[in-house]
Every structure is written in structure tokens, then in C-alpha cells.
mmCIF file with all atom_site columns, C-alpha atoms (C1' of nucleotides) in Angstrom:
data_model
loop_
_atom_site.group_PDB
_atom_site.id
_atom_site.type_symbol
_atom_site.label_atom_id
_atom_site.label_alt_id
_atom_site.label_comp_id
_atom_site.label_asym_id
_atom_site.label_entity_id
_atom_site.label_seq_id
_atom_site.pdbx_PDB_ins_code
_atom_site.Cartn_x
_atom_site.Cartn_y
_atom_site.Cartn_z
_atom_site.occupancy
_atom_site.B_iso_or_equiv
_atom_site.pdbx_formal_charge
_atom_site.auth_seq_id
_atom_site.auth_comp_id
_atom_site.auth_asym_id
_atom_site.auth_atom_id
_atom_site.pdbx_PDB_model_num
ATOM 1   C CA    . MET A 1 1   ? 62.760 168.206 58.515 1.00 44.00 ? 39  MET A CA    1
ATOM 2   C CA    . PRO A 1 2   ? 65.893 166.819 56.892 1.00 44.00 ? 40  PRO A CA    1
ATOM 3   C CA    . ASP A 1 3   ? 69.296 167.403 58.382 1.00 48.00 ? 41  ASP A CA    1
ATOM 4   C CA    . TYR A 1 4   ? 71.639 168.489 55.653 1.00 60.00 ? 42  TYR A CA    1
ATOM 5   C CA    . ASN A 1 5   ? 69.603 170.221 53.026 1.00 78.00 ? 43  ASN A CA    1
ATOM 6   C CA    . PHE A 1 6   ? 71.703 170.136 49.928 1.00 84.00 ? 44  PHE A CA    1
ATOM 7   C CA    . PHE A 1 7   ? 69.542 172.944 48.659 1.00 89.00 ? 45  PHE A CA    1
ATOM 8   C CA    . ASP A 1 8   ? 70.221 175.144 51.669 1.00 90.00 ? 46  ASP A CA    1
ATOM 9   C CA    . ASN A 1 9   ? 73.931 174.547 51.229 1.00 91.00 ? 47  ASN A CA    1
ATOM 10  C CA    . VAL A 1 10  ? 73.665 175.577 47.616 1.00 93.00 ? 48  VAL A CA    1
ATOM 11  C CA    . TYR A 1 11  ? 71.675 178.681 48.482 1.00 94.00 ? 49  TYR A CA    1
ATOM 12  C CA    . ASP A 1 12  ? 74.202 179.675 51.131 1.00 93.00 ? 50  ASP A CA    1
ATOM 13  C CA    . VAL A 1 13  ? 77.080 179.441 48.674 1.00 95.00 ? 51  VAL A CA    1
ATOM 14  C CA    . VAL A 1 14  ? 75.257 181.229 45.866 1.00 96.00 ? 52  VAL A CA    1
ATOM 15  C CA    . ARG A 1 15  ? 74.318 184.122 48.151 1.00 96.00 ? 53  ARG A CA    1
ATOM 16  C CA    . GLN A 1 16  ? 78.022 184.631 48.858 1.00 96.00 ? 54  GLN A CA    1
ATOM 17  C CA    . ILE A 1 17  ? 78.848 185.148 45.222 1.00 97.00 ? 55  ILE A CA    1
ATOM 18  C CA    . PRO A 1 18  ? 80.189 188.707 44.871 1.00 96.00 ? 56  PRO A CA    1
ATOM 19  C CA    . LYS A 1 19  ? 78.702 191.116 42.374 1.00 96.00 ? 57  LYS A CA    1
ATOM 20  C CA    . GLY A 1 20  ? 80.183 190.909 38.925 1.00 96.00 ? 58  GLY A CA    1
ATOM 21  C CA    . ARG A 1 21  ? 81.247 187.337 39.509 1.00 97.00 ? 59  ARG A CA    1
ATOM 22  C CA    . VAL A 1 22  ? 79.820 183.991 38.455 1.00 96.00 ? 60  VAL A CA    1
ATOM 23  C CA    . THR A 1 23  ? 80.288 180.356 39.381 1.00 96.00 ? 61  THR A CA    1
ATOM 24  C CA    . SER A 1 24  ? 79.334 177.005 37.987 1.00 96.00 ? 62  SER A CA    1
ATOM 25  C CA    . TYR A 1 25  ? 77.013 174.242 39.147 1.00 96.00 ? 63  TYR A CA    1
ATOM 26  C CA    . GLY A 1 26  ? 79.884 171.798 39.208 1.00 94.00 ? 64  GLY A CA    1
ATOM 27  C CA    . ALA A 1 27  ? 82.006 174.133 41.353 1.00 95.00 ? 65  ALA A CA    1
ATOM 28  C CA    . ILE A 1 28  ? 79.270 174.437 43.947 1.00 95.00 ? 66  ILE A CA    1
ATOM 29  C CA    . ALA A 1 29  ? 78.540 170.731 43.840 1.00 94.00 ? 67  ALA A CA    1
ATOM 30  C CA    . ALA A 1 30  ? 82.221 169.937 44.183 1.00 93.00 ? 68  ALA A CA    1
ATOM 31  C CA    . TYR A 1 31  ? 82.540 172.345 47.098 1.00 93.00 ? 69  TYR A CA    1
ATOM 32  C CA    . LEU A 1 32  ? 79.591 170.813 48.912 1.00 88.00 ? 70  LEU A CA    1
ATOM 33  C CA    . GLY A 1 33  ? 80.395 167.193 48.218 1.00 70.00 ? 71  GLY A CA    1
ATOM 34  C CA    . SER A 1 34  ? 80.920 165.752 44.782 1.00 79.00 ? 72  SER A CA    1
ATOM 35  C CA    . LYS A 1 35  ? 80.738 167.348 41.373 1.00 82.00 ? 73  LYS A CA    1
ATOM 36  C CA    . GLN A 1 36  ? 78.358 164.543 40.477 1.00 81.00 ? 74  GLN A CA    1
ATOM 37  C CA    . SER A 1 37  ? 75.732 166.481 42.383 1.00 87.00 ? 75  SER A CA    1
ATOM 38  C CA    . SER A 1 38  ? 75.811 169.259 39.824 1.00 92.00 ? 76  SER A CA    1
ATOM 39  C CA    . ARG A 1 39  ? 72.313 168.266 38.746 1.00 91.00 ? 77  ARG A CA    1
ATOM 40  C CA    . ILE A 1 40  ? 71.051 168.765 42.261 1.00 92.00 ? 78  ILE A CA    1
ATOM 41  C CA    . VAL A 1 41  ? 72.545 172.253 42.224 1.00 94.00 ? 79  VAL A CA    1
ATOM 42  C CA    . GLY A 1 42  ? 70.609 173.028 39.091 1.00 93.00 ? 80  GLY A CA    1
ATOM 43  C CA    . TYR A 1 43  ? 67.502 171.596 40.689 1.00 91.00 ? 81  TYR A CA    1
ATOM 44  C CA    . ALA A 1 44  ? 68.115 173.753 43.725 1.00 93.00 ? 82  ALA A CA    1
ATOM 45  C CA    . MET A 1 45  ? 68.390 176.785 41.495 1.00 94.00 ? 83  MET A CA    1
ATOM 46  C CA    . MET A 1 46  ? 65.043 175.978 39.998 1.00 91.00 ? 84  MET A CA    1
ATOM 47  C CA    . ALA A 1 47  ? 63.594 175.715 43.476 1.00 90.00 ? 85  ALA A CA    1
ATOM 48  C CA    . SER A 1 48  ? 65.410 178.933 44.413 1.00 90.00 ? 86  SER A CA    1
ATOM 49  C CA    . GLY A 1 49  ? 62.750 180.750 42.426 1.00 84.00 ? 87  GLY A CA    1
ATOM 50  C CA    . THR A 1 50  ? 60.375 179.948 45.244 1.00 84.00 ? 88  THR A CA    1
ATOM 51  C CA    . ALA A 1 51  ? 63.038 180.033 47.956 1.00 84.00 ? 89  ALA A CA    1
ATOM 52  C CA    . ASN A 1 52  ? 63.188 182.758 50.568 1.00 83.00 ? 90  ASN A CA    1
ATOM 53  C CA    . PRO A 1 53  ? 65.266 184.777 50.462 1.00 86.00 ? 91  PRO A CA    1
ATOM 54  C CA    . PRO A 1 54  ? 65.739 184.279 46.727 1.00 89.00 ? 92  PRO A CA    1
ATOM 55  C CA    . VAL A 1 55  ? 69.267 183.524 45.636 1.00 94.00 ? 93  VAL A CA    1
ATOM 56  C CA    . PRO A 1 56  ? 71.140 185.271 42.780 1.00 96.00 ? 94  PRO A CA    1
ATOM 57  C CA    . ALA A 1 57  ? 70.800 182.249 40.562 1.00 95.00 ? 95  ALA A CA    1
ATOM 58  C CA    . GLN A 1 58  ? 71.699 184.411 37.567 1.00 95.00 ? 96  GLN A CA    1
ATOM 59  C CA    . ARG A 1 59  ? 75.294 184.256 38.812 1.00 96.00 ? 97  ARG A CA    1
ATOM 60  C CA    . VAL A 1 60  ? 75.254 180.482 38.554 1.00 96.00 ? 98  VAL A CA    1
ATOM 61  C CA    . VAL A 1 61  ? 75.977 179.116 35.103 1.00 96.00 ? 99  VAL A CA    1
ATOM 62  C CA    . ASN A 1 62  ? 77.226 175.857 33.681 1.00 95.00 ? 100 ASN A CA    1
ATOM 63  C CA    . LYS A 1 63  ? 80.885 175.031 33.403 1.00 94.00 ? 101 LYS A CA    1
ATOM 64  C CA    . GLN A 1 64  ? 81.071 176.633 29.977 1.00 93.00 ? 102 GLN A CA    1
ATOM 65  C CA    . GLY A 1 65  ? 79.798 179.926 31.336 1.00 94.00 ? 103 GLY A CA    1
ATOM 66  C CA    . LEU A 1 66  ? 76.647 179.344 29.355 1.00 93.00 ? 104 LEU A CA    1
ATOM 67  C CA    . LEU A 1 67  ? 73.323 180.624 30.669 1.00 94.00 ? 105 LEU A CA    1
ATOM 68  C CA    . THR A 1 68  ? 71.557 177.326 30.353 1.00 93.00 ? 106 THR A CA    1
ATOM 69  C CA    . GLY A 1 69  ? 68.685 178.225 32.635 1.00 91.00 ? 107 GLY A CA    1
ATOM 70  C CA    . LYS A 1 70  ? 67.998 181.754 31.463 1.00 92.00 ? 108 LYS A CA    1
ATOM 71  C CA    . PHE A 1 71  ? 64.555 180.660 30.302 1.00 89.00 ? 109 PHE A CA    1
ATOM 72  C CA    . HIS A 1 72  ? 63.597 179.898 33.882 1.00 91.00 ? 110 HIS A CA    1
ATOM 73  C CA    . PHE A 1 73  ? 64.053 183.569 34.716 1.00 91.00 ? 111 PHE A CA    1
ATOM 74  C CA    . GLY A 1 74  ? 61.731 184.565 31.958 1.00 84.00 ? 112 GLY A CA    1
ATOM 75  C CA    . GLY A 1 75  ? 63.221 185.531 28.628 1.00 82.00 ? 113 GLY A CA    1
ATOM 76  C CA    . ASP A 1 76  ? 66.473 187.456 28.822 1.00 89.00 ? 114 ASP A CA    1
ATOM 77  C CA    . THR A 1 77  ? 66.058 188.497 32.439 1.00 93.00 ? 115 THR A CA    1
ATOM 78  C CA    . MET A 1 78  ? 69.114 186.513 33.436 1.00 94.00 ? 116 MET A CA    1
ATOM 79  C CA    . GLU A 1 79  ? 71.301 188.199 30.851 1.00 93.00 ? 117 GLU A CA    1
ATOM 80  C CA    . GLN A 1 80  ? 69.963 191.609 31.804 1.00 94.00 ? 118 GLN A CA    1
ATOM 81  C CA    . MET A 1 81  ? 70.703 191.100 35.486 1.00 95.00 ? 119 MET A CA    1
ATOM 82  C CA    . LEU A 1 82  ? 74.191 189.835 34.808 1.00 95.00 ? 120 LEU A CA    1
ATOM 83  C CA    . GLN A 1 83  ? 75.005 192.689 32.463 1.00 95.00 ? 121 GLN A CA    1
ATOM 84  C CA    . ASN A 1 84  ? 73.604 195.017 35.094 1.00 96.00 ? 122 ASN A CA    1
ATOM 85  C CA    . GLU A 1 85  ? 76.363 193.717 37.344 1.00 96.00 ? 123 GLU A CA    1
ATOM 86  C CA    . SER A 1 86  ? 79.141 194.381 34.859 1.00 96.00 ? 124 SER A CA    1
ATOM 87  C CA    . VAL A 1 87  ? 79.031 190.812 33.564 1.00 96.00 ? 125 VAL A CA    1
ATOM 88  C CA    . GLU A 1 88  ? 79.251 190.689 29.802 1.00 95.00 ? 126 GLU A CA    1
ATOM 89  C CA    . VAL A 1 89  ? 76.846 188.186 28.334 1.00 94.00 ? 127 VAL A CA    1
ATOM 90  C CA    . ILE A 1 90  ? 76.694 187.506 24.629 1.00 91.00 ? 128 ILE A CA    1
ATOM 91  C CA    . ASP A 1 91  ? 74.512 184.823 23.113 1.00 88.00 ? 129 ASP A CA    1
ATOM 92  C CA    . ASN A 1 92  ? 73.893 183.189 26.491 1.00 91.00 ? 130 ASN A CA    1
ATOM 93  C CA    . GLN A 1 93  ? 77.650 183.035 26.951 1.00 92.00 ? 131 GLN A CA    1
ATOM 94  C CA    . VAL A 1 94  ? 79.421 184.840 29.803 1.00 95.00 ? 132 VAL A CA    1
ATOM 95  C CA    . GLN A 1 95  ? 82.335 186.765 28.337 1.00 94.00 ? 133 GLN A CA    1
ATOM 96  C CA    . ASN A 1 96  ? 85.654 186.606 30.139 1.00 94.00 ? 134 ASN A CA    1
ATOM 97  C CA    . PHE A 1 97  ? 84.095 183.809 32.145 1.00 94.00 ? 135 PHE A CA    1
ATOM 98  C CA    . LYS A 1 98  ? 87.433 182.478 33.275 1.00 93.00 ? 136 LYS A CA    1
ATOM 99  C CA    . GLU A 1 99  ? 88.376 185.867 34.702 1.00 94.00 ? 137 GLU A CA    1
ATOM 100 C CA    . ILE A 1 100 ? 85.210 186.532 36.676 1.00 95.00 ? 138 ILE A CA    1
ATOM 101 C CA    . PHE A 1 101 ? 84.765 182.926 37.732 1.00 96.00 ? 139 PHE A CA    1
ATOM 102 C CA    . TRP A 1 102 ? 84.176 182.667 41.462 1.00 96.00 ? 140 TRP A CA    1
ATOM 103 C CA    . ASP A 1 103 ? 85.163 179.317 42.903 1.00 95.00 ? 141 ASP A CA    1
ATOM 104 C CA    . PRO A 1 104 ? 83.682 178.583 46.361 1.00 95.00 ? 142 PRO A CA    1
ATOM 105 C CA    . ALA A 1 105 ? 86.321 175.912 46.902 1.00 93.00 ? 143 ALA A CA    1
ATOM 106 C CA    . ILE A 1 106 ? 88.895 178.716 46.810 1.00 94.00 ? 144 ILE A CA    1
ATOM 107 C CA    . GLU A 1 107 ? 87.066 181.833 47.957 1.00 94.00 ? 145 GLU A CA    1
ATOM 108 C CA    . LEU A 1 108 ? 85.322 180.115 50.859 1.00 91.00 ? 146 LEU A CA    1
ATOM 109 C CA    . ALA A 1 109 ? 88.384 178.142 51.799 1.00 86.00 ? 147 ALA A CA    1
ATOM 110 C CA    . LEU A 1 110 ? 89.735 181.159 53.623 1.00 78.00 ? 148 LEU A CA    1
ATOM 111 C "C1'" . DT  B 2 1   ? 56.500 152.057 45.329 1.00 70.14 ? 151 DT  B "C1'" 1
ATOM 112 C "C1'" . DA  B 2 2   ? 58.273 152.686 40.459 1.00 70.14 ? 152 DA  B "C1'" 1
ATOM 113 C "C1'" . DC  B 2 3   ? 59.329 155.453 36.499 1.00 70.14 ? 153 DC  B "C1'" 1
ATOM 114 C "C1'" . DT  B 2 4   ? 60.407 159.879 34.373 1.00 70.14 ? 154 DT  B "C1'" 1
ATOM 115 C "C1'" . DT  B 2 5   ? 62.371 164.423 34.196 1.00 70.14 ? 155 DT  B "C1'" 1
ATOM 116 C "C1'" . DG  B 2 6   ? 65.873 167.960 35.008 1.00 70.14 ? 156 DG  B "C1'" 1
ATOM 117 C "C1'" . DA  B 2 7   ? 69.028 175.342 35.263 1.00 70.14 ? 157 DA  B "C1'" 1
ATOM 118 C "C1'" . DC  B 2 8   ? 74.964 169.547 34.794 1.00 70.14 ? 158 DC  B "C1'" 1
ATOM 119 C "C1'" . DA  B 2 9   ? 79.338 167.191 33.559 1.00 70.14 ? 159 DA  B "C1'" 1
ATOM 120 C "C1'" . DA  B 2 10  ? 82.425 164.113 31.520 1.00 70.14 ? 160 DA  B "C1'" 1
ATOM 121 C "C1'" . DA  B 2 11  ? 83.288 160.431 28.371 1.00 70.14 ? 161 DA  B "C1'" 1
ATOM 122 C "C1'" . DA  B 2 12  ? 82.483 157.875 24.157 1.00 70.14 ? 162 DA  B "C1'" 1
ATOM 123 C "C1'" . DG  B 2 13  ? 81.275 157.339 19.234 1.00 70.14 ? 163 DG  B "C1'" 1
ATOM 124 C "C1'" . DC  C 3 1   ? 82.395 169.292 16.075 1.00 70.14 ? 72  DC  C "C1'" 1
ATOM 125 C "C1'" . DC  C 3 2   ? 78.051 167.173 17.301 1.00 70.14 ? 73  DC  C "C1'" 1
ATOM 126 C "C1'" . DT  C 3 3   ? 75.156 163.510 19.197 1.00 70.14 ? 74  DT  C "C1'" 1
ATOM 127 C "C1'" . DT  C 3 4   ? 74.483 159.902 22.467 1.00 70.14 ? 75  DT  C "C1'" 1
ATOM 128 C "C1'" . DT  C 3 5   ? 75.303 157.624 26.867 1.00 70.14 ? 76  DT  C "C1'" 1
ATOM 129 C "C1'" . DT  C 3 6   ? 76.131 157.275 31.790 1.00 70.14 ? 77  DT  C "C1'" 1
ATOM 130 C "C1'" . DG  C 3 7   ? 76.304 158.946 36.615 1.00 70.14 ? 78  DG  C "C1'" 1
ATOM 131 C "C1'" . DC  C 3 8   ? 74.504 161.510 40.238 1.00 70.14 ? 79  DC  C "C1'" 1
ATOM 132 C "C1'" . DC  C 3 9   ? 70.357 163.074 43.558 1.00 70.14 ? 80  DC  C "C1'" 1
ATOM 133 C "C1'" . DA  C 3 10  ? 65.888 165.059 44.293 1.00 70.14 ? 81  DA  C "C1'" 1
ATOM 134 C "C1'" . DA  C 3 11  ? 61.098 165.951 43.085 1.00 70.14 ? 82  DA  C "C1'" 1
ATOM 135 C "C1'" . DG  C 3 12  ? 56.997 165.177 40.457 1.00 70.14 ? 83  DG  C "C1'" 1
ATOM 136 C "C1'" . DT  C 3 13  ? 53.639 162.011 38.398 1.00 70.14 ? 84  DT  C "C1'" 1
#
DNA sequence: TACTTGACAAAAG
DNA sequence: CCTTTTGCCAAGT
């Protein structure tokens, strides 16, 4: 068993995302190590579908606030879940993204 | 063991 | 503004 599971780190951060808030792959990657690892975060999210406990991957979007991976949830499930948490999503785009953005580098720095 | 793919991001053309 | 390229790391083939 590996030591530092990048995936586990990602899961831990994502689970701490408050309701009605969203973050970006790059933010998580940057918080863990380097923003270059953003792809690994996305990969972790994909694996999160089989992870236990499952992580609120719907709260993780790309830096544009765009629901790039909504298809992995199955149709518009991602949008529905986000809107169910008071997150406005229009055309795969999180509205007011900048306002509800949750940055682990700041929130978890406390 | 090597090559390809991927829920990203930033830069270049 | 849109398309292409490069970098990064892990997993699948």
C-alpha cells in the first residue's frame, strides 16, 4: 500500500467542501502539491465514483466553473445536485462561481 | 515494459 | 475567440 495517496488527499479535501460551495481541480492540486497535478485530481474524481465513502465530486469543477465531468455522473445529475445545494448552474456553467468558490488553500489554512 | 488516455491548466498561434 | 501544444501524474491496455 502506497504512502501518500494523492487520491486520498483529494478525497479528504473534497469532503470538506461546504454545501453551496465549489472548488476547482487546480485549487485542490495546488493545495496538495502543485497545480500541475490538476489532472490527477480529475482522475481521482473519476475514481471517486467507486471510492468509499463517495466524495461530493459535483462540487469540484474546472477553473472556469464549468461542469466538465457532468457526463460521468450520468446526464445532468451533477447540475441537479449542485442546484439542489443552492448552486446556480446554467449551461454547465456555475453562476456566481467566483463568489461561492471554496479555496482549500485558504479555508483549510486556518 | 511501453504507449495511450484522461472530470485540467496555461501558453502559444 | 478558437484550436493546438505542452506539462503533469496515474491507470489502463
